[in-house]
PDB file of C-alpha atoms and ligand atoms in Angstrom:
ATOM      1  CA  MET Y 208       0.039   0.010   0.027  1.00 64.00           C
ATOM      2  CA  ALA Y 209       1.228   3.524  -0.931  1.00 79.00           C
ATOM      3  CA  LYS Y 210       2.570   5.484   2.044  1.00 91.00           C
ATOM      4  CA  LYS Y 211       0.217   8.113   3.294  1.00 97.00           C
ATOM      5  CA  LYS Y 212       1.329  11.577   2.826  1.00 97.00           C
ATOM      6  CA  LEU Y 213       1.719  13.221   6.490  1.00 98.00           C
ATOM      7  CA  PHE Y 214       0.782  16.696   7.495  1.00 98.00           C
ATOM      8  CA  PHE Y 215       2.319  17.961  10.837  1.00 98.00           C
ATOM      9  CA  ALA Y 216       0.792  21.141  12.425  1.00 98.00           C
ATOM     10  CA  ASN Y 217       3.486  22.384  14.913  1.00 98.00           C
ATOM     11  CA  TRP Y 218       1.836  24.628  16.977  1.00 98.00           C
ATOM     12  CA  LYS Y 219       4.857  26.048  18.725  1.00 98.00           C
ATOM     13  CA  MET Y 220       4.250  28.089  21.720  1.00 98.00           C
ATOM     14  CA  SER Y 221       1.844  30.291  19.847  1.00 98.00           C
ATOM     15  CA  LEU Y 222      -1.293  29.629  21.619  1.00 98.00           C
ATOM     16  CA  LEU Y 223      -2.618  29.526  24.917  1.00 98.00           C
ATOM     17  CA  PRO Y 224      -4.360  26.154  26.078  1.00 97.00           C
ATOM     18  CA  ASN Y 225      -7.751  27.549  25.551  1.00 97.00           C
ATOM     19  CA  GLN Y 226      -6.815  28.827  21.760  1.00 98.00           C
ATOM     20  CA  ALA Y 227      -5.309  25.546  21.252  1.00 98.00           C
ATOM     21  CA  VAL Y 228      -8.396  23.813  22.137  1.00 98.00           C
ATOM     22  CA  GLU Y 229     -10.610  26.051  19.936  1.00 98.00           C
ATOM     23  CA  LEU Y 230      -8.399  25.570  16.967  1.00 98.00           C
ATOM     24  CA  ALA Y 231      -8.406  21.734  17.651  1.00 98.00           C
ATOM     25  CA  GLU Y 232     -12.336  22.035  17.614  1.00 98.00           C
ATOM     26  CA  ALA Y 233     -12.460  23.965  14.343  1.00 98.00           C
ATOM     27  CA  MET Y 234      -9.818  21.417  12.655  1.00 98.00           C
ATOM     28  CA  VAL Y 235     -11.858  18.279  13.668  1.00 98.00           C
ATOM     29  CA  ASP Y 236     -15.004  19.665  12.459  1.00 97.00           C
ATOM     30  CA  LYS Y 237     -13.521  21.000   9.139  1.00 97.00           C
ATOM     31  CA  ILE Y 238     -10.683  19.120   8.077  1.00 97.00           C
ATOM     32  CA  LYS Y 239     -11.264  15.387   6.917  1.00 94.00           C
ATOM     33  CA  PRO Y 240      -7.983  13.727   5.627  1.00 95.00           C
ATOM     34  CA  ARG Y 241      -8.398  11.389   2.821  1.00 96.00           C
ATOM     35  CA  ALA Y 242      -7.323   7.873   3.001  1.00 96.00           C
ATOM     36  CA  ASP Y 243      -3.985   8.753   1.522  1.00 96.00           C
ATOM     37  CA  GLN Y 244      -3.398  11.371   4.176  1.00 97.00           C
ATOM     38  CA  ALA Y 245      -2.428  11.493   7.660  1.00 98.00           C
ATOM     39  CA  ILE Y 246      -2.766  14.602   9.963  1.00 98.00           C
ATOM     40  CA  CYS Y 247      -1.159  15.177  13.130  1.00 98.00           C
ATOM     41  CA  LEU Y 248      -1.548  18.231  15.716  1.00 98.00           C
ATOM     42  CA  LEU Y 249       1.452  19.258  17.701  1.00 98.00           C
ATOM     43  CA  PRO Y 250       0.072  21.584  20.534  1.00 98.00           C
ATOM     44  CA  SER Y 251       2.430  22.549  23.462  1.00 98.00           C
ATOM     45  CA  PHE Y 252       2.766  20.454  26.403  1.00 97.00           C
ATOM     46  CA  SER Y 253       0.267  22.345  28.288  1.00 97.00           C
ATOM     47  CA  ALA Y 254      -2.590  21.973  25.772  1.00 98.00           C
ATOM     48  CA  LEU Y 255      -1.791  18.327  24.863  1.00 98.00           C
ATOM     49  CA  SER Y 256      -4.106  16.883  27.310  1.00 97.00           C
ATOM     50  CA  LEU Y 257      -7.270  19.326  26.471  1.00 97.00           C
ATOM     51  CA  VAL Y 258      -6.630  18.887  22.610  1.00 98.00           C
ATOM     52  CA  GLN Y 259      -6.672  15.166  23.128  1.00 97.00           C
ATOM     53  CA  THR Y 260     -10.087  15.168  24.881  1.00 97.00           C
ATOM     54  CA  VAL Y 261     -11.175  17.120  21.349  1.00 96.00           C
ATOM     55  CA  ALA Y 262      -8.922  15.190  18.973  1.00 96.00           C
ATOM     56  CA  GLY Y 263      -8.826  11.964  20.322  1.00 92.00           C
ATOM     57  CA  LYS Y 264     -11.931  10.413  18.745  1.00 87.00           C
ATOM     58  CA  SER Y 265     -11.470  11.939  15.482  1.00 96.00           C
ATOM     59  CA  GLN Y 266      -9.410  11.279  12.564  1.00 96.00           C
ATOM     60  CA  LEU Y 267      -6.890  13.850  13.398  1.00 98.00           C
ATOM     61  CA  GLN Y 268      -3.371  12.423  15.294  1.00 98.00           C
ATOM     62  CA  LEU Y 269      -1.749  13.994  18.162  1.00 98.00           C
ATOM     63  CA  GLY Y 270       1.937  14.473  18.864  1.00 98.00           C
ATOM     64  CA  ALA Y 271       4.297  16.405  20.928  1.00 98.00           C
ATOM     65  CA  GLN Y 272       6.965  18.952  20.273  1.00 98.00           C
ATOM     66  CA  ASP Y 273       9.560  17.448  22.351  1.00 98.00           C
ATOM     67  CA  ILE Y 274      10.438  14.477  24.962  1.00 98.00           C
ATOM     68  CA  PHE Y 275      12.969  13.610  27.462  1.00 98.00           C
ATOM     69  CA  TRP Y 276      14.850  10.600  27.443  1.00 98.00           C
ATOM     70  CA  GLN Y 277      14.097   9.295  30.764  1.00 97.00           C
ATOM     71  CA  GLU Y 278      11.150   7.645  31.922  1.00 96.00           C
ATOM     72  CA  HIS Y 279      10.689   9.452  35.383  1.00 95.00           C
ATOM     73  CA  GLY Y 280      12.671  11.222  38.115  1.00 97.00           C
ATOM     74  CA  ALA Y 281      14.316  14.200  39.106  1.00 98.00           C
ATOM     75  CA  TYR Y 282      14.054  15.994  35.768  1.00 98.00           C
ATOM     76  CA  THR Y 283      12.612  19.297  36.450  1.00 97.00           C
ATOM     77  CA  GLY Y 284      10.504  20.719  33.255  1.00 95.00           C
ATOM     78  CA  GLU Y 285      10.638  17.658  31.067  1.00 97.00           C
ATOM     79  CA  GLU Y 286       8.122  15.053  29.949  1.00 97.00           C
ATOM     80  CA  SER Y 287       8.529  11.505  29.364  1.00 98.00           C
ATOM     81  CA  ALA Y 288       7.678   9.104  26.785  1.00 98.00           C
ATOM     82  CA  LEU Y 289       5.214   7.564  29.128  1.00 98.00           C
ATOM     83  CA  THR Y 290       3.331  10.449  29.779  1.00 98.00           C
ATOM     84  CA  LEU Y 291       3.284  11.239  25.977  1.00 98.00           C
ATOM     85  CA  ARG Y 292       1.843   7.794  25.224  1.00 98.00           C
ATOM     86  CA  GLU Y 293      -0.782   8.298  28.091  1.00 97.00           C
ATOM     87  CA  LEU Y 294      -1.779  11.450  26.500  1.00 97.00           C
ATOM     88  CA  GLY Y 295      -2.256   9.831  23.218  1.00 97.00           C
ATOM     89  CA  CYS Y 296       0.504  10.813  21.206  1.00 98.00           C
ATOM     90  CA  SER Y 297       1.795   9.012  18.298  1.00 98.00           C
ATOM     91  CA  SER Y 298       4.555  10.788  17.199  1.00 98.00           C
ATOM     92  CA  VAL Y 299       7.064  13.589  18.691  1.00 98.00           C
ATOM     93  CA  LEU Y 300       9.354  16.242  17.186  1.00 98.00           C
ATOM     94  CA  VAL Y 301      12.972  15.777  17.782  1.00 98.00           C
ATOM     95  CA  GLY Y 302      15.741  18.273  17.277  1.00 98.00           C
ATOM     96  CA  HIS Y 303      13.692  21.016  15.843  1.00 98.00           C
ATOM     97  CA  SER Y 304      15.912  24.023  15.096  1.00 97.00           C
ATOM     98  CA  GLU Y 305      14.116  26.286  17.779  1.00 97.00           C
ATOM     99  CA  ARG Y 306      15.310  24.087  20.433  1.00 97.00           C
ATOM    100  CA  ARG Y 307      18.763  23.462  18.860  1.00 97.00           C
ATOM    101  CA  GLN Y 308      19.033  27.257  18.960  1.00 96.00           C
ATOM    102  CA  TYR Y 309      17.290  28.237  22.289  1.00 97.00           C
ATOM    103  CA  CYS Y 310      17.806  25.226  24.460  1.00 97.00           C
ATOM    104  CA  HIS Y 311      21.198  24.012  23.061  1.00 97.00           C
ATOM    105  CA  GLU Y 312      19.970  20.746  22.135  1.00 97.00           C
ATOM    106  CA  THR Y 313      22.897  18.883  20.852  1.00 98.00           C
ATOM    107  CA  ASP Y 314      23.064  15.909  18.398  1.00 98.00           C
ATOM    108  CA  GLU Y 315      23.757  13.466  21.048  1.00 98.00           C
ATOM    109  CA  MET Y 316      20.555  14.390  22.995  1.00 98.00           C
ATOM    110  CA  VAL Y 317      18.511  14.321  19.787  1.00 98.00           C
ATOM    111  CA  ASN Y 318      19.871  10.592  19.306  1.00 98.00           C
ATOM    112  CA  LYS Y 319      18.908   9.592  22.974  1.00 98.00           C
ATOM    113  CA  LYS Y 320      15.565  11.134  22.364  1.00 98.00           C
ATOM    114  CA  VAL Y 321      15.132   9.290  18.945  1.00 98.00           C
ATOM    115  CA  LYS Y 322      15.935   5.983  20.533  1.00 98.00           C
ATOM    116  CA  THR Y 323      13.564   6.996  23.541  1.00 98.00           C
ATOM    117  CA  CYS Y 324      10.589   7.448  20.997  1.00 98.00           C
ATOM    118  CA  LEU Y 325      11.378   4.384  19.164  1.00 98.00           C
ATOM    119  CA  GLU Y 326      11.369   2.351  22.628  1.00 98.00           C
ATOM    120  CA  HIS Y 327       8.162   3.528  23.510  1.00 98.00           C
ATOM    121  CA  GLY Y 328       6.304   3.326  20.034  1.00 98.00           C
ATOM    122  CA  LEU Y 329       6.317   6.712  19.327  1.00 98.00           C
ATOM    123  CA  GLN Y 330       7.323   8.156  15.684  1.00 98.00           C
ATOM    124  CA  PRO Y 331      10.246  10.620  16.042  1.00 98.00           C
ATOM    125  CA  ILE Y 332      10.289  13.402  13.529  1.00 98.00           C
ATOM    126  CA  ILE Y 333      13.880  14.306  13.229  1.00 98.00           C
ATOM    127  CA  CYS Y 334      14.560  17.735  12.157  1.00 98.00           C
ATOM    128  CA  VAL Y 335      17.649  18.747  10.451  1.00 98.00           C
ATOM    129  CA  GLY Y 336      18.587  21.859   8.521  1.00 98.00           C
ATOM    130  CA  GLU Y 337      21.591  24.613   7.965  1.00 97.00           C
ATOM    131  CA  THR Y 338      21.588  28.229   8.908  1.00 95.00           C
ATOM    132  CA  PHE Y 339      21.972  31.060   6.438  1.00 95.00           C
ATOM    133  CA  GLU Y 340      25.586  31.257   7.328  1.00 96.00           C
ATOM    134  CA  GLU Y 341      26.299  27.558   7.001  1.00 96.00           C
ATOM    135  CA  ARG Y 342      24.730  27.627   3.565  1.00 95.00           C
ATOM    136  CA  LYS Y 343      26.607  30.749   2.499  1.00 95.00           C
ATOM    137  CA  ASP Y 344      29.556  28.820   3.518  1.00 96.00           C
ATOM    138  CA  GLY Y 345      28.845  25.840   0.960  1.00 95.00           C
ATOM    139  CA  GLN Y 346      28.527  23.327   3.859  1.00 96.00           C
ATOM    140  CA  LYS Y 347      24.629  22.556   3.525  1.00 95.00           C
ATOM    141  CA  ASP Y 348      24.843  19.072   2.548  1.00 96.00           C
ATOM    142  CA  PHE Y 349      27.674  18.547   5.101  1.00 97.00           C
ATOM    143  CA  ILE Y 350      25.309  19.750   8.045  1.00 97.00           C
ATOM    144  CA  VAL Y 351      22.406  18.013   7.202  1.00 98.00           C
ATOM    145  CA  MET Y 352      24.177  14.878   6.624  1.00 98.00           C
ATOM    146  CA  GLN Y 353      25.988  14.915   9.736  1.00 98.00           C
ATOM    147  CA  GLN Y 354      22.704  15.701  11.959  1.00 98.00           C
ATOM    148  CA  LEU Y 355      20.955  12.784  10.585  1.00 98.00           C
ATOM    149  CA  GLU Y 356      23.713  10.585  10.957  1.00 98.00           C
ATOM    150  CA  LYS Y 357      24.433  11.302  14.670  1.00 98.00           C
ATOM    151  CA  ALA Y 358      20.626  11.488  15.419  1.00 98.00           C
ATOM    152  CA  LEU Y 359      20.718   7.914  13.971  1.00 98.00           C
ATOM    153  CA  SER Y 360      23.576   6.540  15.467  1.00 98.00           C
ATOM    154  CA  GLY Y 361      23.163   3.214  16.736  1.00 98.00           C
ATOM    155  CA  VAL Y 362      19.558   3.265  15.881  1.00 98.00           C
ATOM    156  CA  LYS Y 363      18.284   0.094  14.979  1.00 96.00           C
ATOM    157  CA  LEU Y 364      14.409  -0.371  13.350  1.00 97.00           C
ATOM    158  CA  THR Y 365      12.151  -3.193  14.050  1.00 96.00           C
ATOM    159  CA  LYS Y 366       9.349  -3.597  11.667  1.00 95.00           C
ATOM    160  CA  PHE Y 367       7.081  -2.044  14.002  1.00 95.00           C
ATOM    161  CA  ASP Y 368       9.171   1.350  14.067  1.00 97.00           C
ATOM    162  CA  ARG Y 369       8.213   4.612  12.236  1.00 97.00           C
ATOM    163  CA  LEU Y 370      10.115   7.463  11.646  1.00 98.00           C
ATOM    164  CA  ALA Y 371      10.218  10.691   9.594  1.00 98.00           C
ATOM    165  CA  VAL Y 372      12.986  13.260   8.668  1.00 98.00           C
ATOM    166  CA  ALA Y 373      12.490  16.455   8.101  1.00 98.00           C
ATOM    167  CA  TYR Y 374      14.453  18.884   6.477  1.00 98.00           C
ATOM    168  CA  GLU Y 375      13.813  22.485   7.615  1.00 97.00           C
ATOM    169  CA  PRO Y 376      16.272  24.979   6.396  1.00 96.00           C
ATOM    170  CA  VAL Y 377      16.875  27.391   9.431  1.00 95.00           C
ATOM    171  CA  TRP Y 378      16.472  30.409   7.505  1.00 92.00           C
ATOM    172  CA  GLU Y 379      13.444  29.504   5.627  1.00 94.00           C
ATOM    173  CA  ILE Y 380      11.270  28.631   8.847  1.00 95.00           C
ATOM    174  CA  GLY Y 381       8.856  31.611   9.683  1.00 94.00           C
ATOM    175  CA  SER Y 382      10.276  33.595   6.640  1.00 93.00           C
ATOM    176  CA  GLY Y 383       7.200  33.436   4.261  1.00 92.00           C
ATOM    177  CA  GLN Y 384       9.411  32.089   1.804  1.00 90.00           C
ATOM    178  CA  ALA Y 385       9.754  28.512   1.415  1.00 92.00           C
ATOM    179  CA  ALA Y 386      12.894  26.858  -0.171  1.00 92.00           C
ATOM    180  CA  LEU Y 387      12.535  26.056  -3.817  1.00 95.00           C
ATOM    181  CA  PRO Y 388      11.321  22.568  -4.692  1.00 97.00           C
ATOM    182  CA  ASP Y 389      14.442  21.594  -6.759  1.00 97.00           C
ATOM    183  CA  GLU Y 390      16.366  22.454  -3.810  1.00 96.00           C
ATOM    184  CA  VAL Y 391      14.136  20.438  -1.299  1.00 98.00           C
ATOM    185  CA  TRP Y 392      14.020  17.440  -3.557  1.00 98.00           C
ATOM    186  CA  TYR Y 393      17.656  17.587  -4.023  1.00 98.00           C
ATOM    187  CA  THR Y 394      18.442  17.750  -0.378  1.00 98.00           C
ATOM    188  CA  LEU Y 395      15.815  14.783   0.483  1.00 98.00           C
ATOM    189  CA  GLN Y 396      17.537  12.539  -1.998  1.00 98.00           C
ATOM    190  CA  VAL Y 397      20.900  13.200  -0.250  1.00 98.00           C
ATOM    191  CA  LEU Y 398      19.434  12.480   2.941  1.00 98.00           C
ATOM    192  CA  LYS Y 399      17.698   9.323   1.702  1.00 98.00           C
ATOM    193  CA  GLN Y 400      21.138   8.072   0.447  1.00 98.00           C
ATOM    194  CA  LEU Y 401      22.458   8.035   3.766  1.00 98.00           C
ATOM    195  CA  LEU Y 402      19.117   6.282   5.177  1.00 98.00           C
ATOM    196  CA  LEU Y 403      20.237   3.658   2.483  1.00 98.00           C
ATOM    197  CA  ASN Y 404      23.456   3.312   4.108  1.00 97.00           C
ATOM    198  CA  GLN Y 405      22.076   2.349   7.302  1.00 97.00           C
ATOM    199  CA  TYR Y 406      18.520   0.758   6.394  1.00 98.00           C
ATOM    200  CA  SER Y 407      17.631  -1.630   3.619  1.00 98.00           C
ATOM    201  CA  PRO Y 408      15.711  -0.161   0.713  1.00 98.00           C
ATOM    202  CA  GLU Y 409      12.542  -1.804   2.026  1.00 97.00           C
ATOM    203  CA  VAL Y 410      12.722  -0.217   5.424  1.00 98.00           C
ATOM    204  CA  VAL Y 411      13.395   3.148   3.898  1.00 98.00           C
ATOM    205  CA  ARG Y 412      10.342   2.898   1.512  1.00 97.00           C
ATOM    206  CA  ASP Y 413       7.869   1.523   4.024  1.00 97.00           C
ATOM    207  CA  GLN Y 414       8.914   2.733   7.569  1.00 97.00           C
ATOM    208  CA  ILE Y 415      10.651   6.296   7.102  1.00 98.00           C
ATOM    209  CA  TRP Y 416       8.966   9.450   5.849  1.00 98.00           C
ATOM    210  CA  LEU Y 417      10.957  12.353   4.006  1.00 98.00           C
ATOM    211  CA  LEU Y 418       9.396  15.710   5.035  1.00 98.00           C
ATOM    212  CA  TYR Y 419       9.981  19.435   4.145  1.00 98.00           C
ATOM    213  CA  GLY Y 420       9.327  22.054   6.707  1.00 98.00           C
ATOM    214  CA  GLY Y 421       9.804  26.206   6.245  1.00 97.00           C
ATOM    215  CA  SER Y 422       7.036  28.554   5.270  1.00 96.00           C
ATOM    216  CA  VAL Y 423       4.818  25.631   3.693  1.00 97.00           C
ATOM    217  CA  ASP Y 424       1.497  27.370   2.654  1.00 97.00           C
ATOM    218  CA  ALA Y 425      -1.344  26.618   0.141  1.00 97.00           C
ATOM    219  CA  ASP Y 426       0.455  28.327  -2.547  1.00 97.00           C
ATOM    220  CA  ASN Y 427       3.484  26.588  -2.550  1.00 97.00           C
ATOM    221  CA  ILE Y 428       2.615  23.131  -1.441  1.00 97.00           C
ATOM    222  CA  LEU Y 429       1.587  21.542  -4.736  1.00 97.00           C
ATOM    223  CA  GLY Y 430       4.982  22.813  -6.328  1.00 97.00           C
ATOM    224  CA  LEU Y 431       6.838  20.825  -3.341  1.00 97.00           C
ATOM    225  CA  PHE Y 432       4.884  17.853  -3.928  1.00 97.00           C
ATOM    226  CA  GLY Y 433       5.853  17.631  -7.523  1.00 97.00           C
ATOM    227  CA  HIS Y 434       8.619  14.917  -6.749  1.00 97.00           C
ATOM    228  CA  PRO Y 435       7.798  11.482  -4.989  1.00 96.00           C
ATOM    229  CA  VAL Y 436      10.690  12.072  -2.554  1.00 98.00           C
ATOM    230  CA  LEU Y 437       8.735  14.284  -0.658  1.00 98.00           C
ATOM    231  CA  GLU Y 438       6.355  12.495   1.653  1.00 98.00           C
ATOM    232  CA  GLY Y 439       4.909  15.120   4.056  1.00 98.00           C
ATOM    233  CA  VAL Y 440       5.294  18.406   5.296  1.00 98.00           C
ATOM    234  CA  LEU Y 441       5.923  20.169   8.837  1.00 98.00           C
ATOM    235  CA  VAL Y 442       3.734  23.413   8.936  1.00 98.00           C
ATOM    236  CA  GLY Y 443       4.183  26.183  11.268  1.00 98.00           C
ATOM    237  CA  GLY Y 444       2.392  29.301  10.754  1.00 97.00           C
ATOM    238  CA  SER Y 445      -0.182  28.222   8.095  1.00 98.00           C
ATOM    239  CA  SER Y 446      -1.192  25.577  10.739  1.00 98.00           C
ATOM    240  CA  LEU Y 447      -2.361  28.361  13.112  1.00 98.00           C
ATOM    241  CA  SER Y 448      -5.618  28.907  11.185  1.00 98.00           C
ATOM    242  CA  VAL Y 449      -8.237  26.298  10.289  1.00 98.00           C
ATOM    243  CA  ASP Y 450      -8.879  27.760   6.865  1.00 98.00           C
ATOM    244  CA  ASN Y 451      -5.067  28.249   5.988  1.00 98.00           C
ATOM    245  CA  PHE Y 452      -4.471  24.543   7.057  1.00 98.00           C
ATOM    246  CA  ASN Y 453      -7.472  23.112   5.367  1.00 98.00           C
ATOM    247  CA  GLN Y 454      -6.629  24.947   1.965  1.00 98.00           C
ATOM    248  CA  LEU Y 455      -3.135  23.752   2.282  1.00 97.00           C
ATOM    249  CA  ILE Y 456      -4.057  20.193   2.765  1.00 98.00           C
ATOM    250  CA  GLN Y 457      -6.655  20.587  -0.034  1.00 96.00           C
ATOM    251  CA  ALA Y 458      -4.142  22.124  -2.449  1.00 97.00           C
ATOM    252  CA  SER Y 459      -1.489  19.502  -1.698  1.00 96.00           C
ATOM    253  CA  SER Y 460      -2.807  17.182  -4.621  1.00 90.00           C
TER     254      SER Y 460
HETATM  255  P1  PGA U 662       6.765  27.677   9.438  1.00 51.85           P
HETATM  256  O1  PGA U 662       7.566  26.732  10.651  1.00 51.85           O
HETATM  257  O2  PGA U 662       5.984  26.830   8.582  1.00 51.85           O
HETATM  258  O3  PGA U 662       6.146  28.668  10.374  1.00 51.85           O
HETATM  259  O4  PGA U 662       7.804  27.957   8.747  1.00 51.85           O
HETATM  260  C1  PGA U 662       7.875  25.289  10.303  1.00 51.85           C
HETATM  261  C2  PGA U 662       8.428  24.642  11.390  1.00 51.85           C
HETATM  262  O5  PGA U 662       9.399  25.199  12.316  1.00 51.85           O
HETATM  263  O6  PGA U 662       8.332  23.529  11.801  1.00 51.85           O
END
């Protein structure tokens, strides 16, 4: 069976819990994923449980924006895989550039988080991407390959595991200007080669999704999906309005 196209709504820290519930209610009402689409809401930790009560019985899935690698204990401010599972999450963002930038998250931490997700049946969405300076310096491919290689160091996949890798050029996020489709496809092909170094072609084909994130909207999404290497999107700004997100999903094919 063909893989579903994935649409992740990364709400970041943009909404108060009651606003997140309102938006989730509107989305449950209006957005009906087709059989070949899966849509997942990623509210902040504080809104997860409330959004779960709204989205839990709908076709929309729930995920978290981060995770910690210990199951419980003295880890102030963190949330564990056990908690995320109990709240109904199926996937988790790992290594988003905003966490790398503001919380100094390292590739080693990302690697621990990826392993934790998989041990607990959660799908990690590993975010990789270069800064504008790294790009100007001609290091783009090197940076994204290194981030992915370290994130997956020692990561073995059983047939039950699901993984996603999102190419998110840091300088495109929230800029209103997505990367050009050719560039996205090229970078995803590079990342795919790396995945094929570590996993069988069948595992890469059936269990790993390649995504793009960075200013995706209803105007650019069809172009981005013009090559089969792209299998989903991570959407920030355009997922904060039910109409924009719905239009984007409608416009994707
Ligand atoms: P954006 O955010 O769509 O607002 O650029 C994407 C992301 O950070 O995941």
